[in-house]
Tab-separated table of C-alpha atoms in Angstrom:
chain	number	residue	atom	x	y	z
A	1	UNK	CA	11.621	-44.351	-73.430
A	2	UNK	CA	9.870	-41.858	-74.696
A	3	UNK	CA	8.352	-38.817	-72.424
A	4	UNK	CA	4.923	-39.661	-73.005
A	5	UNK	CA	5.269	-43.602	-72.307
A	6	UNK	CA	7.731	-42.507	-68.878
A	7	UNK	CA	4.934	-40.682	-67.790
A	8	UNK	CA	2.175	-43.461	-68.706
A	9	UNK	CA	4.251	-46.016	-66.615
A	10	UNK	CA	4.971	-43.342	-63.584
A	11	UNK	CA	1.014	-42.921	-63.293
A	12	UNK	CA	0.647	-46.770	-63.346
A	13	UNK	CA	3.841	-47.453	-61.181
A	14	UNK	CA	1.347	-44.956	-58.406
A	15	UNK	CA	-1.443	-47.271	-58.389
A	16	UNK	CA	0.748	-50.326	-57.996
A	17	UNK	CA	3.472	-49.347	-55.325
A	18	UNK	CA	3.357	-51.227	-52.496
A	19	UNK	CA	2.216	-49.343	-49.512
A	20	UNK	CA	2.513	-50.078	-45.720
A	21	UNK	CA	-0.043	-51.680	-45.002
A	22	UNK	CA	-3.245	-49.457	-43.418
A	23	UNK	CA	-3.173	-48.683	-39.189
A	24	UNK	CA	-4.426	-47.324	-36.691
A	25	UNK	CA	-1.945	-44.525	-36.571
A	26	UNK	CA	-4.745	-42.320	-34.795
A	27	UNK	CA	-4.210	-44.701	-31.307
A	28	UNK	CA	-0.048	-44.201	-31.765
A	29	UNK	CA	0.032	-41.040	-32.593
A	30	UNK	CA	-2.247	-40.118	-29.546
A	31	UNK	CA	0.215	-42.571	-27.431
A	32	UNK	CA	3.435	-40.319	-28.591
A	33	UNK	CA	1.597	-37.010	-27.664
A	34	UNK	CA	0.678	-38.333	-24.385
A	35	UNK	CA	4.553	-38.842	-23.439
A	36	UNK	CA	6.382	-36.133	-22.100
A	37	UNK	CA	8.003	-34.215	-25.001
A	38	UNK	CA	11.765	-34.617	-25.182
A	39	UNK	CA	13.308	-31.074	-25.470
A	40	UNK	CA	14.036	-30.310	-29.389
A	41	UNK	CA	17.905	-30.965	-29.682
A	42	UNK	CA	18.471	-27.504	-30.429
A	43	UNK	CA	17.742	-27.029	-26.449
A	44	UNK	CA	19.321	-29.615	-25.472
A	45	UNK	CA	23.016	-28.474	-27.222
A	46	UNK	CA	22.707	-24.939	-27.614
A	47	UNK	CA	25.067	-24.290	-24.707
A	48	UNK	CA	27.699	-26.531	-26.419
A	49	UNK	CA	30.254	-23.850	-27.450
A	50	UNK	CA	31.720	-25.665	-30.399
A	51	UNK	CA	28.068	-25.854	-31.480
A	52	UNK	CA	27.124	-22.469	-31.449
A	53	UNK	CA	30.225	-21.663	-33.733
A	54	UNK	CA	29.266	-24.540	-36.232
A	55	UNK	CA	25.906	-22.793	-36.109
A	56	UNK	CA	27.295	-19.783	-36.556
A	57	UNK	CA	29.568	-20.606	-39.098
A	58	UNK	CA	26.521	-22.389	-40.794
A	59	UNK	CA	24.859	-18.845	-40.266
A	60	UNK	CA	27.707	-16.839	-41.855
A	61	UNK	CA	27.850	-19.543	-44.850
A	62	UNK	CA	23.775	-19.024	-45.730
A	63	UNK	CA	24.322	-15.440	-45.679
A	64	UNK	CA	27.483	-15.655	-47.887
A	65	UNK	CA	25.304	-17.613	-50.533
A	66	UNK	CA	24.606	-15.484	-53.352
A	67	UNK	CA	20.616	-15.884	-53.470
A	68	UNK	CA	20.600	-15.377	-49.994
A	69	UNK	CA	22.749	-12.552	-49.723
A	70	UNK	CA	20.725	-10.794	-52.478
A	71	UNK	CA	17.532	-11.433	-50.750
A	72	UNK	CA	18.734	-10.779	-47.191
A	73	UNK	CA	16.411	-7.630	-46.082
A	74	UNK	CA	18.738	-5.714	-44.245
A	75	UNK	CA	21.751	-6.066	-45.395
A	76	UNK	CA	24.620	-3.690	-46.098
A	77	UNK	CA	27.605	-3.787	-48.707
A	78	UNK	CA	30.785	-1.618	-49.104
A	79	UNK	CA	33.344	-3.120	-52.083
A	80	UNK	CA	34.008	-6.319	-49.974
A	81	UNK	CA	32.619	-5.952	-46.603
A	82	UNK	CA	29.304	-7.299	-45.777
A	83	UNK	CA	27.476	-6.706	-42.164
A	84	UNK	CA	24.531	-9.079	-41.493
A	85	UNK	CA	22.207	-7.517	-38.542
A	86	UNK	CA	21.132	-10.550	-36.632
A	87	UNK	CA	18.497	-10.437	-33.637
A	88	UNK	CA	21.090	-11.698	-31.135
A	89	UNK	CA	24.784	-12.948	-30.699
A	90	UNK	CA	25.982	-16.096	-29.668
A	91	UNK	CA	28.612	-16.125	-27.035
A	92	UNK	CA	31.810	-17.213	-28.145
A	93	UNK	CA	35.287	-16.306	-26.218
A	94	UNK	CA	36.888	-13.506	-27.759
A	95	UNK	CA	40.150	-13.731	-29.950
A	96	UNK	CA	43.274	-11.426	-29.303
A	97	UNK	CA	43.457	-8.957	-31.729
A	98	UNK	CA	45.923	-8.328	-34.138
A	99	UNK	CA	49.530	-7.251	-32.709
A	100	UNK	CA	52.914	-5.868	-33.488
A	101	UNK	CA	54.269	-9.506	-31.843
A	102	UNK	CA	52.439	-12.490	-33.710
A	103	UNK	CA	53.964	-14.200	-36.559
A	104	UNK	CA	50.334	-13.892	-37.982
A	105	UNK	CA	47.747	-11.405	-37.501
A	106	UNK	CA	45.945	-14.013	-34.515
A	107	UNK	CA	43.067	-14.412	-35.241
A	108	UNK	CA	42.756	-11.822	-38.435
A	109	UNK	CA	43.804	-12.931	-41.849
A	110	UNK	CA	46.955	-15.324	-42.158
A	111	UNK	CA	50.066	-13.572	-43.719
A	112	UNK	CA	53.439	-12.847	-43.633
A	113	UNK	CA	55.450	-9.986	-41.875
A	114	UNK	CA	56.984	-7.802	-44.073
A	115	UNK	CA	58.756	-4.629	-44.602
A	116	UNK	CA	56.318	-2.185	-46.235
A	117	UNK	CA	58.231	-2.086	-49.630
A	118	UNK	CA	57.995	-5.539	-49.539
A	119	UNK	CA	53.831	-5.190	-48.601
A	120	UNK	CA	54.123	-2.751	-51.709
A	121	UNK	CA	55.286	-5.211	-54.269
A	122	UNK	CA	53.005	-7.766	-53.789
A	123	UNK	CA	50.141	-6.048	-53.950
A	124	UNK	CA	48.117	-4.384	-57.352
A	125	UNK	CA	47.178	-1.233	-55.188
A	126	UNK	CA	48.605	1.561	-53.772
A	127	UNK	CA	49.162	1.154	-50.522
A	128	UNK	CA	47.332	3.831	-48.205
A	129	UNK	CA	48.534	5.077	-44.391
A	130	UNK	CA	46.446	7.048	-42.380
A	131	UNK	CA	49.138	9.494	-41.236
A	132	UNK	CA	47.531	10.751	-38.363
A	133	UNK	CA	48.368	7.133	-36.661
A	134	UNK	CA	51.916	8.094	-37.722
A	135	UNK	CA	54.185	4.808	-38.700
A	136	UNK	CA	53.103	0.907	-38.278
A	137	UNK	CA	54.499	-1.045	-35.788
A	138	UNK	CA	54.311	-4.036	-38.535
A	139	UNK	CA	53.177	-5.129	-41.749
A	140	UNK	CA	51.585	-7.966	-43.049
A	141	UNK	CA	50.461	-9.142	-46.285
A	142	UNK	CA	48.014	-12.363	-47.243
A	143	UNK	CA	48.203	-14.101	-50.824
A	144	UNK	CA	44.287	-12.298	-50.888
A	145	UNK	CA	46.449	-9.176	-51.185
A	146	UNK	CA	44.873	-7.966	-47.674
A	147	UNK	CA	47.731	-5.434	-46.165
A	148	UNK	CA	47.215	-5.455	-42.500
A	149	UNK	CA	48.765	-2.297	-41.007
A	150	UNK	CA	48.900	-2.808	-36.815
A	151	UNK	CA	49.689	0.408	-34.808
A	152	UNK	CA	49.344	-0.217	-30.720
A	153	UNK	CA	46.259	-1.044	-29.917
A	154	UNK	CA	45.072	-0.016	-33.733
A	155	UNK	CA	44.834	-1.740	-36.582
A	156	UNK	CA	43.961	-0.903	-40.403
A	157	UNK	CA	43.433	-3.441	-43.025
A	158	UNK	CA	42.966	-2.574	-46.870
A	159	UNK	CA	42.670	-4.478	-49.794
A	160	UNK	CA	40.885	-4.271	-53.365
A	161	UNK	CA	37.426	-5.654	-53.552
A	162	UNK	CA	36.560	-7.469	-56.442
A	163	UNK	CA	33.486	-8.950	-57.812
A	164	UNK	CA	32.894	-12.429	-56.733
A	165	UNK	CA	36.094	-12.615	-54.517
A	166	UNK	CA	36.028	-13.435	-51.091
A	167	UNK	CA	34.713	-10.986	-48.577
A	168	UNK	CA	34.932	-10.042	-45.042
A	169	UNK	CA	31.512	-10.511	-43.069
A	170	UNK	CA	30.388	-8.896	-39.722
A	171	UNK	CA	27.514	-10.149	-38.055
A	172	UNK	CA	26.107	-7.183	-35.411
A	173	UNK	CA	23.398	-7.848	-33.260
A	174	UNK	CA	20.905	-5.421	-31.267
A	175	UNK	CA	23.672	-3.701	-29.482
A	176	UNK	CA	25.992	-3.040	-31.503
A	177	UNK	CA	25.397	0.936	-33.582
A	178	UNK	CA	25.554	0.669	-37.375
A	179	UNK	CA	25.868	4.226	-38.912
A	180	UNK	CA	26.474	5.182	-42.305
A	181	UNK	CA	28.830	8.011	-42.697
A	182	UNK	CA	31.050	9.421	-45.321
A	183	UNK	CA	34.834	9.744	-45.399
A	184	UNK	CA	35.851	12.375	-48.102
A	185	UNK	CA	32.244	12.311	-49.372
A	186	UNK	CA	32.420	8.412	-50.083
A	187	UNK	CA	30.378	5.615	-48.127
A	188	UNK	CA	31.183	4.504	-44.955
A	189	UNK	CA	30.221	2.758	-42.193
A	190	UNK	CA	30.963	2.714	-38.832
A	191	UNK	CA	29.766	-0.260	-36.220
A	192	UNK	CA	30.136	0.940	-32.257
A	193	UNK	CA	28.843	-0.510	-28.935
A	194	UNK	CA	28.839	-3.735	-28.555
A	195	UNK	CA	31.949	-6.106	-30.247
A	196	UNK	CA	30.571	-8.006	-33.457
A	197	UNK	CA	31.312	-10.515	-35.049
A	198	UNK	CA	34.002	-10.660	-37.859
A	199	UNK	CA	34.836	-13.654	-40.133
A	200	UNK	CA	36.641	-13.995	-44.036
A	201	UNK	CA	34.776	-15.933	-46.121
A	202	UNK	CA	37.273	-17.267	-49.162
A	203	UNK	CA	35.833	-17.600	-52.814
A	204	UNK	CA	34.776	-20.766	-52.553
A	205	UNK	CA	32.809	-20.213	-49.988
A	206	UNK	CA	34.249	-21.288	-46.742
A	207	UNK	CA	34.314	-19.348	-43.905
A	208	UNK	CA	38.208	-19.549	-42.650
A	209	UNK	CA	37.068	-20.209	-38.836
A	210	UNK	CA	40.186	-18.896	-37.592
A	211	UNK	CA	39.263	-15.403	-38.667
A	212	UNK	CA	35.959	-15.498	-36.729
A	213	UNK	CA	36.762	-13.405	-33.595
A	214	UNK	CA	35.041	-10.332	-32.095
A	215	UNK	CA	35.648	-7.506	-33.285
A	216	UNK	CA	35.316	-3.318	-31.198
A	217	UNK	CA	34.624	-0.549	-32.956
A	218	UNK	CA	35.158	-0.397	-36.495
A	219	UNK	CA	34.925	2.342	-39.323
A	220	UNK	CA	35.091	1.488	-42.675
A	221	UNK	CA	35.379	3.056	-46.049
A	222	UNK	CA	36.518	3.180	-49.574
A	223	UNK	CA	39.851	5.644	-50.885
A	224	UNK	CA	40.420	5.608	-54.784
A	225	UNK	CA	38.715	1.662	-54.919
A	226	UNK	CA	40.848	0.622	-51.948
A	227	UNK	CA	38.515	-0.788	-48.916
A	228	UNK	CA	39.860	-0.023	-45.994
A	229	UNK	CA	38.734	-1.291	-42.295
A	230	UNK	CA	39.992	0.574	-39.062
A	231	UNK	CA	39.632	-1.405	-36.068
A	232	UNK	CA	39.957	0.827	-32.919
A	233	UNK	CA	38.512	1.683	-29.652
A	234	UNK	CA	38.318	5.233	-30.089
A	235	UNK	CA	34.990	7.379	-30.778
A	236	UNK	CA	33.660	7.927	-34.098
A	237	UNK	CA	34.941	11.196	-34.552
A	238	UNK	CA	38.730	10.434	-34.022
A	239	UNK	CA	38.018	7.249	-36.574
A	240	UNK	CA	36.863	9.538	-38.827
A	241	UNK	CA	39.673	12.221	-38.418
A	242	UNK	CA	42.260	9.288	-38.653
A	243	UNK	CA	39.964	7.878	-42.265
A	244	UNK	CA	40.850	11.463	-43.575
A	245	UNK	CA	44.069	11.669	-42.915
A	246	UNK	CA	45.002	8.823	-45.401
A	247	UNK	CA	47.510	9.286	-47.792
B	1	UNK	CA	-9.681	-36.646	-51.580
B	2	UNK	CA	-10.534	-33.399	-51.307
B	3	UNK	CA	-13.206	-34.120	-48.236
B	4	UNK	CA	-15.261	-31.194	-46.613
B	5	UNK	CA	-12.714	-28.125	-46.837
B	6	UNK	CA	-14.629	-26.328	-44.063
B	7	UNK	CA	-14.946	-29.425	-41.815
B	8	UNK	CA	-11.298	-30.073	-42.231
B	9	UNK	CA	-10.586	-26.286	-41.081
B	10	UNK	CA	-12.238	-26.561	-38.581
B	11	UNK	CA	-10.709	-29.738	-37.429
B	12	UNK	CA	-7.490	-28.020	-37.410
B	13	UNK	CA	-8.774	-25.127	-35.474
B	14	UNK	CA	-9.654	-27.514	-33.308
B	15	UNK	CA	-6.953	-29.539	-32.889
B	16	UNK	CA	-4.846	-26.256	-32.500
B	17	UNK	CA	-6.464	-25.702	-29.170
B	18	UNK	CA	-5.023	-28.811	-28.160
B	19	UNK	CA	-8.560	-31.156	-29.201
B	20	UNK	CA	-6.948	-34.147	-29.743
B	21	UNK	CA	-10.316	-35.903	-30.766
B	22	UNK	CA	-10.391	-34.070	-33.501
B	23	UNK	CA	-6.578	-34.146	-34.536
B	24	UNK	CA	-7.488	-38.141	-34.367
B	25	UNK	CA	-10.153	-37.546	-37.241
B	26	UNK	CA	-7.131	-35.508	-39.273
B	27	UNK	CA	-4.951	-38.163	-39.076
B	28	UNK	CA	-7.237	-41.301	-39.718
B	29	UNK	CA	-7.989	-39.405	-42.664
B	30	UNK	CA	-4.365	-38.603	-43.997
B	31	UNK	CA	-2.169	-41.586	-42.214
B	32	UNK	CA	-2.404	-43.429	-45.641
B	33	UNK	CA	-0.977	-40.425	-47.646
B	34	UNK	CA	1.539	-39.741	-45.086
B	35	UNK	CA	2.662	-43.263	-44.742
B	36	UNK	CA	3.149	-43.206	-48.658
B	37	UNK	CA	5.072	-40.260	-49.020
B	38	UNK	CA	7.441	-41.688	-45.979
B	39	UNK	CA	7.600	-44.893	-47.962
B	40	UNK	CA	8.513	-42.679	-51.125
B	41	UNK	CA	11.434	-41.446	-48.985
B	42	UNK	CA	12.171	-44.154	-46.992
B	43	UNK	CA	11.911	-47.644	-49.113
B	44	UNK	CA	10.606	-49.660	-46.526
B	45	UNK	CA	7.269	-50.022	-44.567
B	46	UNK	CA	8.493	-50.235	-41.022
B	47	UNK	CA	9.952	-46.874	-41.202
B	48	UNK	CA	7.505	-45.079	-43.000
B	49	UNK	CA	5.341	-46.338	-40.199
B	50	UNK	CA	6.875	-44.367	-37.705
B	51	UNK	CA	8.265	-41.371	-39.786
B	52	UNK	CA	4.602	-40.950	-40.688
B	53	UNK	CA	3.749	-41.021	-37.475
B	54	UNK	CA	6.465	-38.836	-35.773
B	55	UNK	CA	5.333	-36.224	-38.583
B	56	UNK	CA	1.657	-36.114	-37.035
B	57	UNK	CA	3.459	-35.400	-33.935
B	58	UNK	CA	5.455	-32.799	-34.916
B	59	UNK	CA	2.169	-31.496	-36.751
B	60	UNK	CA	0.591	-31.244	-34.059
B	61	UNK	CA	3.130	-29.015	-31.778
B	62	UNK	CA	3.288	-27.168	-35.007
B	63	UNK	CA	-0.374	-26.252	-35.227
B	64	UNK	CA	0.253	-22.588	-34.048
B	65	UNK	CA	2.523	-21.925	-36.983
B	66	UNK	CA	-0.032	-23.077	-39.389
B	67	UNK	CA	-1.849	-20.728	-41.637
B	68	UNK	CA	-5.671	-20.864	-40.818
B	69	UNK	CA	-7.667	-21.712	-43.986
B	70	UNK	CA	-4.581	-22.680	-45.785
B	71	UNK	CA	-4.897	-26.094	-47.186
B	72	UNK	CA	-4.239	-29.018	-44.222
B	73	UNK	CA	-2.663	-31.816	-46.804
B	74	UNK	CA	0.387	-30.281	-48.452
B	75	UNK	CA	1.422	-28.716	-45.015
B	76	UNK	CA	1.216	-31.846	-43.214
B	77	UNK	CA	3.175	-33.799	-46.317
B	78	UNK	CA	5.759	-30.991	-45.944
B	79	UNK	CA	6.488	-31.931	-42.822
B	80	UNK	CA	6.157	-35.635	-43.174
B	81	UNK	CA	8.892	-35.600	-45.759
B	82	UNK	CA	11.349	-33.644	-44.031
B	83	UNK	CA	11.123	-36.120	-41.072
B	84	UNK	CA	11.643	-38.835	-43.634
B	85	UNK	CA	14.519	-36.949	-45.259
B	86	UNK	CA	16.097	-36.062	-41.851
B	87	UNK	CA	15.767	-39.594	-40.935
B	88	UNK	CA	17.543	-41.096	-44.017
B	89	UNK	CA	20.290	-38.958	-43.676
B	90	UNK	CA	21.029	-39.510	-40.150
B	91	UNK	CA	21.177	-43.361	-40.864
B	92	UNK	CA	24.024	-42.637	-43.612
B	93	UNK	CA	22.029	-42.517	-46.533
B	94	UNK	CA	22.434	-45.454	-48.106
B	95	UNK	CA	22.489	-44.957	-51.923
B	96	UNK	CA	19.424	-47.223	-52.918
B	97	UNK	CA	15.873	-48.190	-51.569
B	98	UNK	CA	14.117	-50.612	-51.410
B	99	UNK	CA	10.662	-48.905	-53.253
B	100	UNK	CA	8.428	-52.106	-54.415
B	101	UNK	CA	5.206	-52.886	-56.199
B	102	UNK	CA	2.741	-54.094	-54.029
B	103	UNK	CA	1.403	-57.127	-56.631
B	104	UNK	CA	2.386	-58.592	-60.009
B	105	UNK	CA	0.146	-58.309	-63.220
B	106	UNK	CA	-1.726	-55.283	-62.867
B	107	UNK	CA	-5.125	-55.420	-63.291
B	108	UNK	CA	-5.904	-52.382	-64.654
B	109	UNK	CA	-3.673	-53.041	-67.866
B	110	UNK	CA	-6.290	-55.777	-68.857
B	111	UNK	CA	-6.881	-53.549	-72.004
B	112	UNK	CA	-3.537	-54.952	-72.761
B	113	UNK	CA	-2.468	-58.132	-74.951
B	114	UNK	CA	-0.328	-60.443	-73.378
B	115	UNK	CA	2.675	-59.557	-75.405
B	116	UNK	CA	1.929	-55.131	-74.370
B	117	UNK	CA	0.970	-56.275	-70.680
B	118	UNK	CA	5.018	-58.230	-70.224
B	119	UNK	CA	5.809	-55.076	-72.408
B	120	UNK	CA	4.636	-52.539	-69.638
B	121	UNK	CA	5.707	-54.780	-66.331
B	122	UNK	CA	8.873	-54.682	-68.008
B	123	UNK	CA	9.261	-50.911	-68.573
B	124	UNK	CA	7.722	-50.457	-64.985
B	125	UNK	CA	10.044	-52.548	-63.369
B	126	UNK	CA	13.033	-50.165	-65.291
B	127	UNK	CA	11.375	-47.152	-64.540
B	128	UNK	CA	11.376	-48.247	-60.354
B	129	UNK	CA	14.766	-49.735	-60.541
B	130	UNK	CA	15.938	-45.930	-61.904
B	131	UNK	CA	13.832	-44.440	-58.598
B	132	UNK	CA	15.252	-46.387	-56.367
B	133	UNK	CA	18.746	-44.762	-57.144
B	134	UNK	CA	16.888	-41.403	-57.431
B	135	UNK	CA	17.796	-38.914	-55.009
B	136	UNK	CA	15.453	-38.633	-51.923
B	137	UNK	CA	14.239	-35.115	-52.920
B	138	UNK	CA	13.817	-36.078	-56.677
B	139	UNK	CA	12.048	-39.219	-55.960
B	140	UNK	CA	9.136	-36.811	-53.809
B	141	UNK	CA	8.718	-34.726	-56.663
B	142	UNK	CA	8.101	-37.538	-59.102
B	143	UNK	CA	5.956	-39.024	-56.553
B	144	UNK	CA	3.895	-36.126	-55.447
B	145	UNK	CA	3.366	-35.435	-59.124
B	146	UNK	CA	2.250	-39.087	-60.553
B	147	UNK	CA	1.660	-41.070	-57.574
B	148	UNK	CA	-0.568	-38.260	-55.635
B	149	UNK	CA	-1.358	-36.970	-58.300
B	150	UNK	CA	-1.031	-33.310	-56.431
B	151	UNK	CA	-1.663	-30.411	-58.205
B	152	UNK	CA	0.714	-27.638	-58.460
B	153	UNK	CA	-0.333	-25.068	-55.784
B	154	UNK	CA	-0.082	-28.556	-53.267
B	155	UNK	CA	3.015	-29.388	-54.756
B	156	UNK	CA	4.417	-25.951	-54.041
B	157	UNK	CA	3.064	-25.835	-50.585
B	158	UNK	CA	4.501	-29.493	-49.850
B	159	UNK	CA	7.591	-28.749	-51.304
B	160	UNK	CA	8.176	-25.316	-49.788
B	161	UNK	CA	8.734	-23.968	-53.456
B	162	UNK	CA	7.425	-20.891	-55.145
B	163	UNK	CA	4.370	-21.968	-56.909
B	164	UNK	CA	5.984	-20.708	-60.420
B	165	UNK	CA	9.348	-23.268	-59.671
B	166	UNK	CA	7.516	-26.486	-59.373
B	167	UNK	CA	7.112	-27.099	-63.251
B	168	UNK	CA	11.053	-26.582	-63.294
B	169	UNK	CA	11.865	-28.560	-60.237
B	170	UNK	CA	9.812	-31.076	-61.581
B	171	UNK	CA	10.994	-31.232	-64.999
B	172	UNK	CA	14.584	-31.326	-63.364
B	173	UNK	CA	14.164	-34.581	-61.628
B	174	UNK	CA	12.627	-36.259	-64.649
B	175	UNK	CA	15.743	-35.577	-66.698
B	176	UNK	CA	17.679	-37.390	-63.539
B	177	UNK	CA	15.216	-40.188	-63.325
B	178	UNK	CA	15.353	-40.537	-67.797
B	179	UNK	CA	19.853	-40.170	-66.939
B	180	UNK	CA	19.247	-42.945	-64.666
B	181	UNK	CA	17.251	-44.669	-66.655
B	182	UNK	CA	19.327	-44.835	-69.546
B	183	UNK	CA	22.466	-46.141	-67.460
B	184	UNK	CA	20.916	-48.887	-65.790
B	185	UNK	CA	19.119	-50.075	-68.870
B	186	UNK	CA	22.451	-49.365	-71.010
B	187	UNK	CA	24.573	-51.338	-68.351
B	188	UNK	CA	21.969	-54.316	-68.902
């Protein structure tokens, strides 16, 4: 069919479709707003926990869209890391934090123990210790080529951002501080106050749900194209004196 | 179809101070339109019926958020479509509707032989078998375009589209409806 004659036959198919038939939708529509109003179902399940993540999550996926993410007003961006302010924080129960015992960083990105030689030879970067934290009580390495250093209570994760890879999302609300900073005259940021949100969203675009946890306070910066993320709860001068000490 | 712009404003001022005389007059005057464009969505009467009237509802309760002097029509179809969207997916979607013509030999084809008249019933009938496998969203386009005839600012606004992406959106479901087309008719 040719464009012209599909659009002849669309105008005529208007004037013939059937139609239901005429009422007096006035009267019903006055009888419906008349009746109490139900509560929208947003207030009737928003203190359903394992709807406020799927929300979330559905949050953190919108944001991680491209269009979205360019658009997004305030927004900031350091090789990998994006932090979405949002105007408030839905409660979720906290994860543990990384430590020296798990098989897997709980709750932070899946990956195996290792020795760090072995951490070294799977991944394209050199790897980078802040020596003022002195030696890692483990190791661990993703197939993402994430290095997760954990020392006590501290932990440091690096990895090389690349364009169009995954990337590792915070979403702060009111009271949590966002400063930028520098570490060695590059970009930084540091996050303080009140815990955020933290979540790894793959390539694909799915947000691996068990990496959504809360996270304290967090500095993080960029050392010769490596992206490294401190997660301690120390003040934001001791993160910064333990960013400089990298080696 | 345009009416009295400045009554209809002030209608909706009205209205929006909870005068629900005069949201009456707004919807006696756009129930048909709405009740199409659910039907568009929906494929049968009995639930364009209500969509079209749950969207007056939520029109209503949504005066507040609505733009004064801004054109009444497209914002009301906006929401009358979602509500038929929302309502089709949350009964599973079913792949097909059941979109029909409301009687046979048209009478304004009379210009028509016999022979061009069976011609264009024929092509018609084609053209709404291909709709009816349309996607929802594609089959509103379509519809606001040649049924409503809307122009493209009301398109825009009742689509929620930036007024320079409706020539594109439109010209996007076409090429679905002509794919469709040419499968069914192919498979025939």
């Amino acid at each position: 069919m040719r464009e012209e004659e599909l659009e002849t036959t669309l105008f005529a198919l208007g004037r013939q479709l059937a139609s239901p038939r005429p009422t007096r939708m006035a009267d019903a529509v006055r009888a419906r707003l008349a009746a109490p109003r139900p509560l929208p179902w947003w207030r009737r399940y928003a203190l359903a926990p394992a709807l406020v993540t799927a929300v979330l999550l559905f949050a953190v996926l919108l944001l991680g869209s491209p269009g979205v993410r360019a658009a997004a007003q305030e927004f900031f961006h350091l090789r990998g890391v994006d932090i979405f302010p949002v105007p408030s924080l839905p409660t979720l129960t906290p994860r543990p934090s990384p430590s020296a015992g798990g098989s897997v960083p709980g709750g932070g990105v899946p990956g195996d123990r290792v020795t760090l030689a072995e951490a070294q030879s799977r991944v394209h970067f050199t790897i980078r210790q802040p020596s003022r934290l002195g030696t890692p009580d483990a190791i661990y390495v993703d197939q993402a080529e994430h290095v997760t250093l954990v020392y006590g209570a501290a932990q440091v994760v690096e990895f090389r951002a690349t364009v169009d890879a995954g990337f590792f999302g915070k979403l702060i609300g009111p009271d949590t501080k966002l400063e930028q900073t520098t570490v060695n005259g590059d970009p930084a940021f540091w996050l303080e106050g009140a815990p955020h949100f933290f979540f790894y969203r793959l390539e694909n675009g799915t947000v691996l749900q068990e990496t959504l946890r809360l996270a304290g306070n967090t500095l993080i910066w960029v050392h010769d194209g490596v992206t490294l993320r401190l997660e301690d709860q120390v003040s934001k001068d001791e993160a910064l004196a333990i960013a400089t000490s990298t080696r | 179809m345009e009416g009295r712009p400045t009554e209809e404003s002030a209608l909706v001022e009205r209205a929006k101070h909870g005068d629900q005389d005069a949201y009456a007059e707004l919807v006696t005057r756009y129930q048909a339109l709405a009740a199409r464009t659910a039907y568009v969505v929906c494929g049968n009467e009995a639930d364009a019926e209500d969509v079209a009237q749950e969207g007056f509802v939520k029109a209503f309760y949504a005066l507040d958020r609505f733009r004064p002097g801004a054109p009444f029509r497209p914002w009301l179809l906006r929401i009358v479509a979602n509500e038929a969207i929302n309502r089709r997916k949350a009964a599973g979607r079913r792949p097909t509707v059941e979109l029909g013509v409301a009687h046979d030999p048209p009478s304004d084809d009379t210009a028509l032989s016999p022979e061009g008249a069976v011609l264009a019933t024929e092509r018609r009938d084609e053209v709404l078998a291909a709709l009816r496998r349309l996607r929802d969203e594609d089959r509103l386009v379509i519809a606001y375009r040649y049924f409503f005839e809307l122009s493209e600012a009301e398109m825009a606004d009742a689509l929620g589209v930036a007024r320079g992406t409706v020539k594109s959106r439109l010209s996007r479901s076409l090429t679905r409806l002509r794919e469709t087309l040419e499968r069914t008719t192919v498979g025939e």
